[in-house]
Amino acid sequence: MAKFLKGGAYLAAFLTFTGNAFAHGHLTEKGEQLYMQFCAECHGAEGDGNGPAAGNMSPPPANLLQAMQGKIISDEYLMWTIREGGENIHTDMPSFEKRDNISEDDAKAIVQYLWHAFK
Ligand code: HEC
């Protein structure tokens, strides 16, 4: 089962890299910068959810490493999560559209980095 899910994630990553506008190397670099600036404090530089600001958050910051590896998580879902955050479901995940005015392009760069770094 785990093997199957992992295969699915690779398939999703493959489709991501072949199918659309996210498929540019320079985006990954920009995405890394943005991830370290905006996401690592909670989700950790390694994506394991143990960033210095994670503290006693409930629910805790998601383990993105696991999420990217183990689930079929879509670009659309990631984009939505980054831009809208957990406001509607009352979690500590910020809306980066509201909080930092993150553009769609910046969100795309972050998504690109997530696929690249947490596989
Ligand atoms: C202030 C802390 C904080 C920051 C900063 C933060 N997050 Fe989160 N994030 C959370 C928390 C808490 C959750 C779990 C609750 C939820 O899903 O809303 C979460 C959940 C998520 C999820 C959902 C994963 C799943 O399996 O459903 C994704 C994806 C995510 N964050 C990506 C990001 C990205 C990308 C950034 C940077 C742009 C970021 N987060 C910045 C706290 C944070």
Tab-separated table of C-alpha atoms and ligand atoms in Angstrom:
chain	number	residue	atom	x	y	z
A	1	MET	CA	0.000	0.000	0.000
A	2	ALA	CA	2.724	2.426	1.007
A	3	LYS	CA	4.557	1.500	-2.152
A	4	PHE	CA	1.472	2.179	-4.222
A	5	LEU	CA	0.923	5.580	-2.604
A	6	LYS	CA	4.538	6.497	-3.146
A	7	GLY	CA	4.191	5.546	-6.793
A	8	GLY	CA	1.184	7.810	-6.996
A	9	ALA	CA	3.148	10.714	-5.610
A	10	TYR	CA	5.878	10.155	-8.157
A	11	LEU	CA	3.291	9.995	-10.877
A	12	ALA	CA	1.805	13.261	-9.635
A	13	ALA	CA	5.267	14.823	-9.539
A	14	PHE	CA	5.979	13.528	-13.019
A	15	LEU	CA	2.772	15.045	-14.331
A	16	THR	CA	3.637	18.273	-12.544
A	17	PHE	CA	7.017	18.450	-14.194
A	18	THR	CA	5.788	17.590	-17.638
A	19	GLY	CA	2.318	18.989	-17.788
A	20	ASN	CA	2.338	22.671	-17.001
A	21	ALA	CA	3.941	26.004	-16.355
A	22	PHE	CA	5.578	24.899	-13.080
A	23	ALA	CA	8.300	23.093	-14.987
A	24	HIS	CA	11.120	25.615	-14.796
A	25	GLY	CA	14.345	25.141	-12.843
A	26	HIS	CA	14.826	28.755	-11.861
A	27	LEU	CA	11.447	28.676	-10.135
A	28	THR	CA	12.833	26.072	-7.749
A	29	GLU	CA	15.566	28.424	-6.555
A	30	LYS	CA	13.134	31.246	-6.006
A	31	GLY	CA	10.803	28.789	-4.296
A	32	GLU	CA	13.531	27.701	-1.903
A	33	GLN	CA	14.167	31.275	-0.881
A	34	LEU	CA	10.466	31.877	-0.309
A	35	TYR	CA	10.057	28.601	1.569
A	36	MET	CA	12.892	29.458	3.955
A	37	GLN	CA	11.469	32.943	4.447
A	38	PHE	CA	7.788	32.091	4.879
A	39	CYS	CA	7.350	28.402	5.667
A	40	ALA	CA	10.407	26.994	7.446
A	41	GLU	CA	9.635	28.746	10.750
A	42	CYS	CA	6.708	26.349	11.228
A	43	HIS	CA	7.200	23.474	8.800
A	44	GLY	CA	10.975	23.247	9.336
A	45	ALA	CA	13.800	23.597	6.820
A	46	GLU	CA	13.536	19.831	6.246
A	47	GLY	CA	9.752	19.966	5.904
A	48	ASP	CA	9.203	17.700	8.885
A	49	GLY	CA	6.900	20.112	10.734
A	50	ASN	CA	9.426	20.891	13.479
A	51	GLY	CA	10.249	24.519	12.743
A	52	PRO	CA	11.304	26.812	15.609
A	53	ALA	CA	7.842	28.466	15.727
A	54	ALA	CA	5.912	25.175	15.747
A	55	GLY	CA	5.750	25.177	19.559
A	56	ASN	CA	2.479	23.828	20.857
A	57	MET	CA	0.368	24.585	17.839
A	58	SER	CA	-2.747	22.505	17.657
A	59	PRO	CA	-3.032	21.037	15.135
A	60	PRO	CA	0.734	21.114	14.588
A	61	PRO	CA	2.273	22.281	11.295
A	62	ALA	CA	1.866	19.566	8.705
A	63	ASN	CA	4.768	17.249	7.959
A	64	LEU	CA	5.239	18.381	4.366
A	65	LEU	CA	7.960	15.831	3.747
A	66	GLN	CA	5.465	13.079	4.460
A	67	ALA	CA	2.622	14.859	2.696
A	68	MET	CA	4.611	15.242	-0.512
A	69	GLN	CA	6.048	11.720	-0.360
A	70	GLY	CA	3.064	9.750	0.730
A	71	LYS	CA	-0.027	11.409	-0.655
A	72	ILE	CA	-1.337	12.368	-3.999
A	73	ILE	CA	-1.440	16.044	-3.186
A	74	SER	CA	-2.297	18.304	-6.086
A	75	ASP	CA	-0.795	21.590	-7.200
A	76	GLU	CA	-4.242	23.126	-6.907
A	77	TYR	CA	-4.553	22.020	-3.295
A	78	LEU	CA	-1.087	23.340	-2.440
A	79	MET	CA	-1.755	26.658	-4.136
A	80	TRP	CA	-5.053	26.964	-2.299
A	81	THR	CA	-3.445	26.096	1.043
A	82	ILE	CA	-0.678	28.655	0.618
A	83	ARG	CA	-2.946	31.447	-0.509
A	84	GLU	CA	-5.962	30.809	1.752
A	85	GLY	CA	-4.314	29.119	4.732
A	86	GLY	CA	-6.260	27.553	7.571
A	87	GLU	CA	-8.349	30.576	8.452
A	88	ASN	CA	-11.622	28.948	7.435
A	89	ILE	CA	-10.871	25.855	9.484
A	90	HIS	CA	-9.302	27.791	12.379
A	91	THR	CA	-5.753	26.535	12.306
A	92	ASP	CA	-2.470	28.439	12.593
A	93	MET	CA	-1.608	28.024	8.918
A	94	PRO	CA	-1.572	31.653	7.705
A	95	SER	CA	-3.208	32.969	4.551
A	96	PHE	CA	-0.175	34.211	2.671
A	97	GLU	CA	-2.294	36.152	0.261
A	98	LYS	CA	-3.594	38.256	3.142
A	99	ARG	CA	-0.585	38.202	5.432
A	100	ASP	CA	2.283	38.764	3.013
A	101	ASN	CA	0.501	39.529	-0.217
A	102	ILE	CA	2.128	36.506	-1.850
A	103	SER	CA	1.481	36.517	-5.576
A	104	GLU	CA	0.291	33.553	-7.585
A	105	ASP	CA	3.756	33.324	-9.159
A	106	ASP	CA	5.446	33.198	-5.771
A	107	ALA	CA	3.030	30.504	-4.614
A	108	LYS	CA	3.826	28.531	-7.782
A	109	ALA	CA	7.548	28.829	-7.067
A	110	ILE	CA	6.990	27.462	-3.562
A	111	VAL	CA	4.947	24.531	-4.903
A	112	GLN	CA	7.714	23.795	-7.389
A	113	TYR	CA	10.245	23.788	-4.552
A	114	LEU	CA	8.099	21.455	-2.421
A	115	TRP	CA	8.046	18.857	-5.211
A	116	HIS	CA	11.754	19.273	-5.751
A	117	ALA	CA	12.916	19.191	-2.135
A	118	PHE	CA	10.513	16.792	-0.385
A	119	LYS	CA	10.480	13.730	-2.558
B	1	HEC	C1	2.679	30.077	11.548
B	1	HEC	C2	2.997	28.700	11.199
B	1	HEC	C3	2.909	28.266	9.751
B	1	HEC	C4	3.552	28.827	8.668
B	1	HEC	C5	4.473	30.044	8.660
B	1	HEC	C6	3.192	28.017	7.521
B	1	HEC	N1	2.350	27.005	7.899
B	1	HEC	FE1	1.609	25.518	6.670
B	1	HEC	N2	0.548	24.764	8.234
B	1	HEC	C7	0.612	25.220	9.539
B	1	HEC	C8	-0.257	24.410	10.365
B	1	HEC	C9	-0.496	24.598	11.876
B	1	HEC	C10	-0.841	23.435	9.507
B	1	HEC	C11	-1.795	22.294	9.897
B	1	HEC	C12	-3.207	22.765	9.962
B	1	HEC	C13	-3.766	23.032	8.598
B	1	HEC	O1	-3.721	22.137	7.705
B	1	HEC	O2	-4.295	24.132	8.396
B	1	HEC	C14	-0.314	23.700	8.169
B	1	HEC	C15	-0.671	22.976	7.047
B	1	HEC	C16	-0.082	23.125	5.807
B	1	HEC	C17	-0.392	22.305	4.644
B	1	HEC	C18	-1.463	21.221	4.562
B	1	HEC	C19	-0.851	19.833	4.450
B	1	HEC	C20	-1.907	18.735	4.380
B	1	HEC	O3	-1.486	17.567	4.439
B	1	HEC	O4	-3.095	19.023	4.256
B	1	HEC	C21	0.425	22.728	3.640
B	1	HEC	C22	0.506	22.179	2.221
B	1	HEC	C23	1.224	23.828	4.169
B	1	HEC	N3	0.884	24.031	5.483
B	1	HEC	C24	2.169	24.511	3.447
B	1	HEC	C25	2.806	25.676	3.902
B	1	HEC	C26	3.655	26.489	3.074
B	1	HEC	C27	4.047	26.168	1.644
B	1	HEC	C28	4.039	27.558	3.836
B	1	HEC	C29	4.856	28.766	3.401
B	1	HEC	C30	4.310	29.541	2.308
B	1	HEC	C31	3.446	27.380	5.152
B	1	HEC	N4	2.708	26.231	5.141
B	1	HEC	C32	3.656	28.231	6.236
B	1	HEC	C33	1.370	26.268	10.021
B	1	HEC	C34	2.154	27.120	9.250
